[in-house]
Coordinates of N, CA and C and ligand atoms in Angstrom, one line a residue:
X13 N -24.8 16.0 10.0 CA -24.2 16.9 11.0 C -24.1 16.0 12.4
X14 N -24.8 14.9 12.4 CA -24.4 13.8 13.4 C -23.9 12.4 12.8
X15 N -23.1 11.9 13.5 CA -22.3 10.6 12.9 C -23.0 9.3 13.4
X16 N -23.0 9.5 14.8 CA -23.3 8.1 15.5 C -24.3 8.4 16.8
X17 N -25.5 7.6 16.5 CA -26.2 7.5 17.8 C -26.3 6.3 18.7
X18 N -26.4 6.1 19.8 CA -26.4 4.7 20.2 C -27.4 4.4 21.4
X19 N -27.9 3.2 21.6 CA -28.6 3.1 23.1 C -30.1 3.6 22.7
X20 N -30.9 3.5 23.8 CA -32.5 3.6 23.5 C -32.7 5.0 22.8
X21 N -32.1 5.9 22.8 CA -32.2 7.2 22.2 C -32.0 7.0 20.6
X22 N -31.2 6.2 20.2 CA -31.0 5.8 18.6 C -32.2 5.2 18.3
X23 N -32.8 4.3 19.1 CA -34.1 3.5 18.9 C -35.2 4.6 18.7
X24 N -35.2 5.4 19.5 CA -36.2 6.6 19.5 C -36.3 7.4 18.3
X25 N -35.0 7.5 17.9 CA -34.7 8.3 16.6 C -35.1 7.7 15.2
X26 N -34.9 6.2 15.4 CA -35.2 5.4 14.2 C -36.8 5.2 14.3
X27 N -37.3 5.2 15.4 CA -39.0 5.3 15.5 C -39.4 6.4 15.0
X28 N -38.8 7.4 15.3 CA -39.3 8.8 14.9 C -39.2 8.9 13.3
X29 N -38.2 8.2 12.7 CA -38.2 8.4 11.2 C -38.6 7.2 10.5
X30 N -39.7 6.4 11.2 CA -40.3 5.3 10.6 C -39.5 4.2 10.1
X31 N -38.5 3.9 10.8 CA -37.7 2.5 10.6 C -38.4 1.5 11.1
X32 N -38.6 0.4 10.6 CA -39.1 -0.9 10.9 C -38.4 -1.4 12.0
X33 N -38.7 -1.7 13.2 CA -37.7 -2.4 14.4 C -38.1 -3.8 14.3
X34 N -37.1 -4.4 14.5 CA -37.2 -6.2 14.6 C -36.4 -6.6 15.5
X35 N -36.4 -7.8 15.9 CA -35.6 -8.8 16.7 C -34.6 -9.4 15.8
X36 N -33.1 -9.1 15.8 CA -32.3 -9.6 14.8 C -31.7 -10.9 15.4
X37 N -32.0 -11.3 16.6 CA -31.5 -12.3 17.2 C -32.1 -13.7 16.7
X38 N -30.9 -14.6 16.2 CA -31.7 -15.9 15.6 C -32.2 -16.7 16.7
X39 N -33.2 -17.7 16.6 CA -33.5 -18.4 17.7 C -32.7 -19.2 18.4
X40 N -31.6 -19.9 17.7 CA -30.8 -20.9 18.2 C -29.7 -20.0 19.0
X41 N -29.4 -18.8 18.6 CA -28.3 -17.8 19.2 C -29.1 -17.5 20.6
X42 N -30.3 -16.9 20.4 CA -31.0 -16.5 21.6 C -31.0 -17.8 22.9
X43 N -31.3 -19.0 22.3 CA -31.4 -20.0 23.3 C -29.9 -20.2 23.9
X44 N -28.9 -20.3 23.2 CA -27.5 -20.2 23.8 C -27.2 -19.2 24.7
X45 N -27.6 -17.8 24.4 CA -27.7 -16.8 25.3 C -28.3 -17.0 26.6
X46 N -29.6 -17.3 26.5 CA -30.4 -17.5 27.7 C -29.8 -18.5 28.5
X47 N -29.2 -19.6 28.0 CA -28.5 -20.7 28.8 C -27.5 -20.3 29.5
X48 N -26.4 -19.5 28.6 CA -25.2 -18.7 29.2 C -25.5 -17.9 30.3
X49 N -26.5 -17.0 30.1 CA -27.0 -16.1 31.3 C -27.5 -16.7 32.4
X50 N -28.1 -18.0 32.5 CA -28.5 -18.8 33.6 C -27.2 -19.3 34.4
X51 N -26.2 -19.3 33.7 CA -24.9 -20.0 34.4 C -23.7 -19.0 34.7
X52 N -24.0 -17.7 34.3 CA -23.0 -16.7 34.5 C -23.4 -15.6 35.1
X53 N -22.4 -14.6 35.8 CA -22.9 -13.2 36.1 C -23.0 -12.2 35.0
X54 N -23.8 -11.3 35.2 CA -24.2 -10.4 34.1 C -22.9 -9.6 33.7
X55 N -21.9 -9.4 34.6 CA -20.7 -8.6 34.3 C -19.7 -9.5 33.6
X56 N -19.9 -11.0 33.8 CA -18.6 -11.7 33.1 C -18.8 -11.7 31.4
X57 N -17.5 -11.5 31.1 CA -17.5 -11.2 29.5 C -16.8 -12.3 28.8
X58 N -16.0 -13.2 29.6 CA -15.1 -14.1 28.9 C -15.7 -14.9 28.1
X59 N -15.4 -15.0 26.9 CA -15.7 -16.2 25.9 C -15.3 -17.5 26.4
X60 N -16.2 -18.6 26.3 CA -15.7 -19.7 26.3 C -14.7 -20.3 25.6
X61 N -13.6 -20.9 26.1 CA -12.4 -21.0 25.3 C -11.9 -22.6 25.5
X62 N -11.7 -23.3 24.4 CA -11.2 -24.7 24.6 C -9.7 -24.5 24.5
X63 N -9.3 -24.8 25.7 CA -7.7 -24.7 25.8 C -7.0 -25.9 24.9
X64 N -7.8 -26.9 24.7 CA -7.1 -28.1 23.9 C -7.0 -27.8 22.6
X65 N -7.9 -27.1 21.8 CA -7.8 -26.9 20.5 C -7.4 -25.5 20.3
X66 N -7.6 -24.6 21.3 CA -7.2 -23.1 21.1 C -8.3 -22.5 20.1
X67 N -9.5 -23.1 20.0 CA -10.6 -22.5 19.5 C -11.6 -21.8 20.3
X68 N -12.1 -20.8 19.9 CA -13.2 -20.1 20.5 C -14.5 -20.6 20.0
X69 N -15.4 -20.7 20.9 CA -16.6 -21.4 20.6 C -17.6 -20.1 20.1
X70 N -17.5 -19.9 18.9 CA -18.5 -19.1 18.2 C -18.7 -17.5 19.0
X71 N -17.7 -17.2 19.4 CA -17.8 -15.8 19.8 C -17.5 -14.8 18.8
X72 N -17.1 -15.0 17.6 CA -16.9 -13.9 16.8 C -17.7 -14.2 15.4
X73 N -18.2 -13.0 14.8 CA -19.2 -13.4 13.9 C -19.0 -12.1 13.0
X74 N -18.0 -11.3 13.1 CA -18.2 -10.0 12.2 C -17.5 -10.5 10.7
X75 N -18.3 -10.0 9.8 CA -18.0 -10.1 8.5 C -17.7 -8.7 7.9
X76 N -16.6 -8.6 7.4 CA -16.0 -7.5 6.7 C -15.8 -7.6 5.3
X77 N -16.2 -6.8 4.7 CA -15.9 -6.8 3.0 C -15.3 -5.6 2.6
X78 N -14.4 -5.9 1.7 CA -13.7 -4.5 0.9 C -14.0 -4.8 -0.2
X79 N -14.3 -3.9 -1.4 CA -14.5 -3.9 -2.8 C -13.9 -2.8 -3.6
X80 N -13.5 -3.4 -4.8 CA -13.0 -2.4 -5.7 C -13.6 -2.6 -7.2
X81 N -14.0 -1.4 -7.8 CA -14.7 -1.6 -9.2 C -13.7 -1.4 -10.3
X82 N -13.9 -1.4 -11.5 CA -12.9 -1.3 -12.6 C -12.4 0.2 -12.7
X83 N -13.2 1.1 -12.1 CA -12.9 2.4 -11.9 C -12.0 2.9 -11.0
X84 N -11.9 1.8 -10.1 CA -10.9 2.0 -8.8 C -11.8 2.9 -7.6
X85 N -13.3 2.7 -7.8 CA -13.9 3.1 -6.6 C -14.0 2.1 -5.5
X86 N -13.7 2.3 -4.3 CA -13.6 1.4 -3.2 C -14.9 1.6 -2.5
X87 N -15.1 0.3 -1.7 CA -16.4 0.5 -0.8 C -16.0 -0.5 0.2
X88 N -16.4 -0.2 1.4 CA -16.3 -1.4 2.5 C -17.6 -1.3 3.4
X89 N -17.7 -2.6 3.9 CA -18.9 -2.7 4.7 C -18.5 -3.7 5.9
X90 N -19.1 -3.5 7.0 CA -18.9 -4.6 8.0 C -20.2 -5.0 8.8
X91 N -20.5 -6.1 9.1 CA -21.8 -6.6 9.8 C -21.4 -7.5 10.9
X92 N -22.0 -7.3 12.2 CA -21.8 -7.9 13.4 C -23.1 -8.1 14.3
X93 N -23.0 -8.8 15.0 CA -24.0 -8.8 16.4 C -23.1 -8.5 17.5
X94 N -21.7 -8.4 17.2 CA -20.7 -8.0 18.4 C -20.3 -9.2 19.2
X95 N -19.5 -9.1 20.0 CA -18.8 -10.2 20.6 C -19.8 -10.7 21.5
X96 N -19.7 -12.2 21.6 CA -20.9 -12.5 22.3 C -20.3 -12.6 23.8
X97 N -21.6 -12.7 24.7 CA -21.3 -12.7 26.3 C -20.9 -11.3 26.6
X98 N -21.3 -10.4 25.9 CA -20.7 -8.9 26.3 C -21.6 -8.4 27.3
X99 N -21.1 -7.2 28.0 CA -22.0 -6.6 28.8 C -23.1 -5.9 28.2
X100 N -24.3 -5.9 28.6 CA -25.4 -4.9 27.8 C -24.9 -3.5 27.7
X101 N -25.0 -2.8 26.6 CA -24.7 -1.5 26.5 C -23.2 -1.4 25.8
X102 N -22.5 -2.5 25.8 CA -21.2 -2.4 25.2 C -21.2 -2.0 23.7
X103 N -20.2 -0.9 23.3 CA -20.3 -0.6 22.1 C -19.0 -1.2 21.3
X104 N -19.1 -2.0 20.4 CA -17.7 -2.6 19.6 C -17.0 -1.9 18.8
X105 N -16.3 -2.6 18.0 CA -15.4 -1.8 17.2 C -16.1 -1.5 15.8
X106 N -16.9 -2.5 15.5 CA -17.4 -2.3 14.0 C -18.1 -1.1 13.8
X107 N -19.1 -0.7 14.7 CA -19.9 0.7 14.2 C -18.8 1.8 14.2
X108 N -17.8 2.0 15.0 CA -17.0 3.1 15.1 C -16.0 3.2 13.8
X109 N -16.1 4.4 13.3 CA -15.4 4.7 12.0 C -13.9 4.7 12.4
X110 N -13.2 3.9 11.5 CA -11.7 3.8 11.8 C -11.3 2.6 12.8
X111 N -12.2 2.1 13.4 CA -11.8 1.0 14.3 C -12.2 -0.2 13.7
X112 N -13.3 -0.9 13.3 CA -13.6 -2.0 12.7 C -13.6 -1.7 11.2
X113 N -13.9 -0.6 10.6 CA -13.5 -0.4 9.4 C -13.3 1.1 9.0
X114 N -12.4 1.2 7.7 CA -12.1 2.4 7.3 C -11.8 2.4 5.8
X115 N -12.4 3.4 5.2 CA -12.4 3.2 3.7 C -11.9 4.7 3.3
X116 N -10.8 5.0 2.7 CA -10.5 6.3 2.2 C -9.9 6.1 0.8
X117 N -10.7 6.9 -0.2 CA -10.3 6.5 -1.7 C -9.0 6.7 -2.2
X118 N -8.2 7.8 -1.3 CA -7.0 8.1 -1.8 C -5.8 7.2 -1.2
X119 N -6.2 6.4 0.1 CA -5.2 5.8 0.9 C -5.5 4.1 0.6
X120 N -6.8 3.9 0.9 CA -7.1 2.4 0.9 C -8.1 2.2 1.8
X121 N -8.3 0.9 2.2 CA -9.4 0.4 2.9 C -9.0 -0.8 3.8
X122 N -9.6 -1.1 5.0 CA -9.2 -2.1 5.8 C -10.4 -2.4 6.9
X123 N -10.6 -3.9 7.0 CA -11.7 -4.0 7.9 C -11.1 -5.1 8.9
X124 N -11.5 -5.1 10.1 CA -11.1 -6.0 11.2 C -12.1 -6.7 11.7
X125 N -11.7 -8.1 12.4 CA -12.5 -8.7 13.2 C -11.8 -9.4 14.4
X126 N -12.5 -9.7 15.2 CA -11.8 -10.2 16.5 C -12.2 -9.5 17.7
X127 N -11.3 -9.5 18.7 CA -11.7 -8.7 19.9 C -11.8 -7.2 19.9
X128 N -13.1 -6.7 19.8 CA -13.1 -5.2 19.6 C -12.5 -4.5 20.3
X129 N -12.2 -4.7 21.7 CA -11.6 -3.7 22.6 C -10.1 -3.6 22.3
X130 N -9.4 -4.6 21.5 CA -8.0 -4.4 21.2 C -8.2 -3.7 19.8
X131 N -9.1 -4.1 19.0 CA -9.2 -3.3 17.6 C -9.4 -2.0 18.0
X132 N -10.2 -1.8 18.7 CA -10.7 0.0 18.9 C -9.5 0.5 19.7
X133 N -8.7 -0.1 20.8 CA -7.7 0.6 21.4 C -6.7 1.2 20.5
X134 N -6.4 0.7 19.4 CA -5.3 1.4 18.4 C -5.9 1.9 17.1
X135 N -7.2 2.0 17.0 CA -8.0 2.4 15.9 C -7.4 1.7 14.7
X136 N -7.5 0.4 14.5 CA -6.9 -0.5 13.9 C -7.0 -0.3 12.3
X137 N -8.2 -0.1 11.8 CA -8.7 0.0 10.5 C -8.0 1.3 10.1
X138 N -7.9 2.3 11.0 CA -7.6 3.7 10.4 C -6.0 3.7 10.4
X139 N -5.5 2.9 11.4 CA -3.8 2.8 11.3 C -3.6 2.1 10.1
X140 N -4.1 1.0 9.7 CA -3.6 0.1 8.5 C -3.7 1.0 7.3
X141 N -4.8 1.8 7.0 CA -5.3 2.8 5.9 C -4.0 3.8 6.0
X142 N -3.9 4.4 7.1 CA -3.0 5.5 7.1 C -1.4 5.0 7.0
X143 N -1.1 3.8 7.3 CA 0.1 3.3 7.1 C 0.3 3.1 5.3
X144 N -1.0 2.7 4.9 CA -0.8 2.2 3.4 C -0.6 3.7 2.7
X145 N -1.3 4.8 3.2 CA -1.2 6.1 2.8 C 0.1 6.6 2.4
X146 N 1.1 6.2 3.6 CA 2.4 6.6 3.7 C 3.4 5.5 3.0
X147 N 2.9 4.7 2.3 CA 3.5 3.8 1.5 C 3.8 2.2 1.7
X148 N 3.2 1.9 2.8 CA 3.2 0.5 3.1 C 2.3 -0.4 2.3
X149 N 2.7 -1.6 2.1 CA 1.9 -2.6 1.3 C 1.0 -3.2 2.3
X150 N -0.2 -3.4 1.9 CA -1.2 -4.0 2.8 C -0.9 -5.1 3.8
X151 N 0.2 -5.8 3.5 CA 0.7 -7.0 4.3 C 1.6 -6.1 5.4
X152 N 2.3 -5.2 5.0 CA 3.3 -4.4 5.9 C 2.4 -3.8 6.9
X153 N 1.6 -2.9 6.3 CA 0.5 -2.3 7.2 C -0.3 -3.1 8.3
X154 N -0.8 -4.3 7.9 CA -1.4 -5.1 8.9 C -0.6 -5.7 10.0
X155 N 0.8 -6.0 9.4 CA 1.9 -6.8 10.3 C 2.2 -5.6 11.4
X156 N 2.3 -4.3 10.9 CA 2.5 -3.3 12.0 C 1.6 -3.1 13.1
X157 N 0.3 -3.0 12.4 CA -0.8 -3.0 13.2 C -1.1 -4.2 14.3
X158 N -0.8 -5.3 13.9 CA -0.9 -6.4 14.8 C 0.4 -6.4 15.8
X159 N 1.5 -5.9 15.3 CA 2.5 -5.8 16.3 C 2.0 -4.6 17.4
X160 N 1.4 -3.8 16.9 CA 1.1 -2.7 17.9 C 0.0 -3.2 18.7
X161 N -0.9 -4.1 18.5 CA -1.9 -4.6 19.2 C -1.1 -5.5 20.2
X162 N -0.1 -6.2 19.9 CA 0.6 -7.2 20.8 C 1.5 -6.6 21.8
X163 N 2.0 -5.3 21.3 CA 2.9 -4.5 22.1 C 2.1 -3.6 23.2
X164 N 0.8 -3.3 22.8 CA 0.0 -2.3 23.7 C -1.0 -3.3 24.7
X165 N -1.1 -4.5 24.5 CA -1.8 -5.2 25.3 C -1.3 -6.5 26.0
X166 N -1.8 -6.9 27.0 CA -1.3 -8.2 27.3 C -2.2 -9.2 26.7
X167 N -1.7 -10.0 25.8 CA -2.4 -10.8 24.9 C -2.8 -12.1 25.6
X168 N -3.8 -12.7 25.7 CA -4.0 -13.9 26.2 C -4.6 -15.1 25.1
X169 N -4.6 -16.2 25.4 CA -4.7 -17.2 24.4 C -5.9 -17.1 23.7
X170 N -7.0 -16.6 24.1 CA -8.2 -16.2 23.8 C -8.5 -15.2 22.8
X171 N -7.4 -14.3 22.9 CA -7.6 -12.9 22.0 C -7.3 -13.3 20.6
X172 N -8.0 -12.6 19.7 CA -7.7 -12.8 18.2 C -8.1 -11.4 17.6
X173 N -7.2 -11.1 16.6 CA -7.5 -10.0 15.9 C -7.1 -10.3 14.4
X174 N -8.1 -10.1 13.6 CA -7.6 -10.5 12.0 C -8.0 -9.0 11.2
X175 N -7.6 -8.9 10.0 CA -7.8 -7.6 9.3 C -7.5 -8.3 7.9
X176 N -8.2 -7.7 7.1 CA -8.0 -7.7 5.4 C -7.9 -6.0 5.0
X177 N -6.9 -5.8 4.0 CA -6.7 -4.3 3.7 C -6.6 -4.5 2.1
X178 N -6.9 -3.3 1.5 CA -6.6 -3.3 0.1 C -6.2 -1.6 -0.4
X179 N -5.4 -1.4 -1.2 CA -4.9 -0.3 -1.7 C -5.7 0.2 -3.0
X180 N -5.6 1.5 -3.2 CA -6.7 2.0 -4.2 C -6.1 1.4 -5.6
X181 N -4.9 0.7 -5.8 CA -4.3 0.0 -6.8 C -4.7 -1.6 -6.7
X182 N -5.6 -1.8 -5.9 CA -6.0 -3.2 -6.0 C -5.0 -4.1 -5.3
X183 N -3.9 -3.7 -4.9 CA -3.1 -4.8 -3.7 C -4.0 -5.0 -2.9
X184 N -4.1 -6.3 -2.3 CA -4.8 -6.7 -1.1 C -4.0 -7.9 -0.3
X185 N -4.2 -7.9 1.0 CA -3.9 -8.9 2.0 C -4.5 -9.2 3.2
X186 N -4.2 -10.2 4.0 CA -4.7 -10.5 5.1 C -3.9 -10.9 6.1
X187 N -4.0 -10.5 7.4 CA -3.4 -11.1 8.6 C -4.1 -11.2 9.9
X188 N -3.4 -12.0 10.7 CA -4.2 -12.2 12.1 C -3.2 -12.4 13.1
X189 N -3.6 -12.3 14.3 CA -2.6 -12.6 15.6 C -2.4 -13.8 15.7
X190 N -3.4 -14.7 15.5 CA -3.2 -16.2 15.4 C -3.8 -17.1 14.5
X191 N -3.5 -18.1 14.3 CA -4.1 -19.3 13.2 C -5.7 -19.3 13.4
X192 N -6.2 -19.6 12.5 CA -7.6 -19.8 12.5 C -8.5 -18.9 11.6
X193 N -8.0 -17.9 11.0 CA -8.6 -16.9 10.3 C -8.5 -17.2 8.9
X194 N -9.5 -17.2 8.1 CA -9.5 -17.3 6.8 C -10.1 -16.2 5.9
X195 N -9.9 -15.9 4.6 CA -10.8 -14.8 4.1 C -10.9 -15.3 2.6
X196 N -11.9 -14.6 2.0 CA -12.5 -15.0 0.7 C -12.1 -14.0 -0.4
X197 N -11.5 -14.3 -1.5 CA -11.2 -13.4 -2.7 C -12.2 -13.7 -3.9
X198 N -12.7 -12.6 -4.4 CA -13.5 -12.6 -5.6 C -13.0 -11.9 -6.6
X199 N -12.3 -12.3 -7.5 CA -11.8 -11.5 -8.6 C -12.1 -12.4 -10.0
X200 N -12.8 -11.8 -10.9 CA -13.1 -12.5 -12.1 C -13.5 -13.9 -12.1
X201 N -13.2 -14.8 -11.5 CA -13.6 -16.1 -11.5 C -14.2 -16.5 -10.3
X202 N -14.0 -17.7 -9.7 CA -14.7 -18.3 -8.7 C -14.2 -17.8 -7.3
X203 N -15.0 -17.7 -6.5 CA -14.3 -17.1 -5.1 C -13.3 -18.2 -4.6
X204 N -12.2 -17.5 -4.0 CA -11.3 -18.3 -3.4 C -11.0 -18.1 -1.8
X205 N -11.0 -19.3 -1.2 CA -10.8 -19.3 0.2 C -9.2 -19.1 0.4
X206 N -8.9 -18.2 1.1 CA -7.4 -18.0 1.3 C -6.8 -17.9 2.8
X207 N -5.6 -18.3 3.2 CA -5.0 -18.2 4.3 C -4.5 -16.9 4.2
X208 N -4.3 -16.3 5.7 CA -3.7 -14.7 5.6 C -2.3 -15.0 5.4
X209 N -1.9 -14.0 4.8 CA -0.4 -13.8 4.2 C 0.4 -13.8 5.6
X210 N -0.1 -13.3 6.8 CA 0.9 -13.1 7.8 C 0.0 -13.3 9.1
X211 N 0.5 -14.1 9.9 CA 0.1 -14.8 11.3 C 1.1 -14.4 12.2
X212 N 0.8 -13.5 13.2 CA 1.9 -13.3 14.2 C 2.2 -14.3 14.9
X213 N 1.4 -14.9 15.7 CA 1.7 -16.0 16.6 C 1.3 -17.4 16.0
X214 N 1.9 -17.8 15.0 CA 1.8 -19.2 14.3 C 2.2 -20.3 14.9
Ligands
LIG321 N1 -15.4 -7.3 16.7 C1 -16.5 -7.7 17.1 C2 -16.7 -7.3 18.3 O1 -15.7 -7.2 19.2 C3 -16.6 -9.1 17.2 C4 -16.3 -10.1 16.0 O2 -15.3 -9.7 15.4 O3 -17.0 -11.0 15.7 O4 -17.9 -6.8 18.9

């Protein structure tokens, strides 16, 4: 009857149910974060961005996975520590159903990575799955979602959104707002690293 708890009362709930609590922050990440905190205001959220290479310095880490078995049962998962340098208390896209991840056995599955606020703002994963349910291929659905992001927000050079999607009959594809994203496919043989089929601002 409850889908989502957040913040200290979620911790209290977990404690009350005997879940073991632990600090998940890696030592190296913690050191980087403490250094960043010394040099920035607590309300600053901009990720360090290298205008020379167009690369973000390690502010994305979400891993999204979609799977389908030989009986056609689909599953999806995503794992993240959220966008780096975020304001304390911020909830990103990954934990919210339909934003960072959505799986519908009849329509397909999608998961996203990148700037959570852009992903959340248009319910990206739900949108991709809904479009596939109405007949779009995975690539068409991702393309439409990325175009919706681009037309809904003022996209800046540090913004990135990437998505993988799969239909219940095992068609799949990936797309991204800009270059730099790759994904891995595991099907029968060794895993293959793939480039996205669609990049909006290539
Ligand atoms: N989507 C995540 C967030 O905004 C960041 C990421 O993809 O690494 O929290």
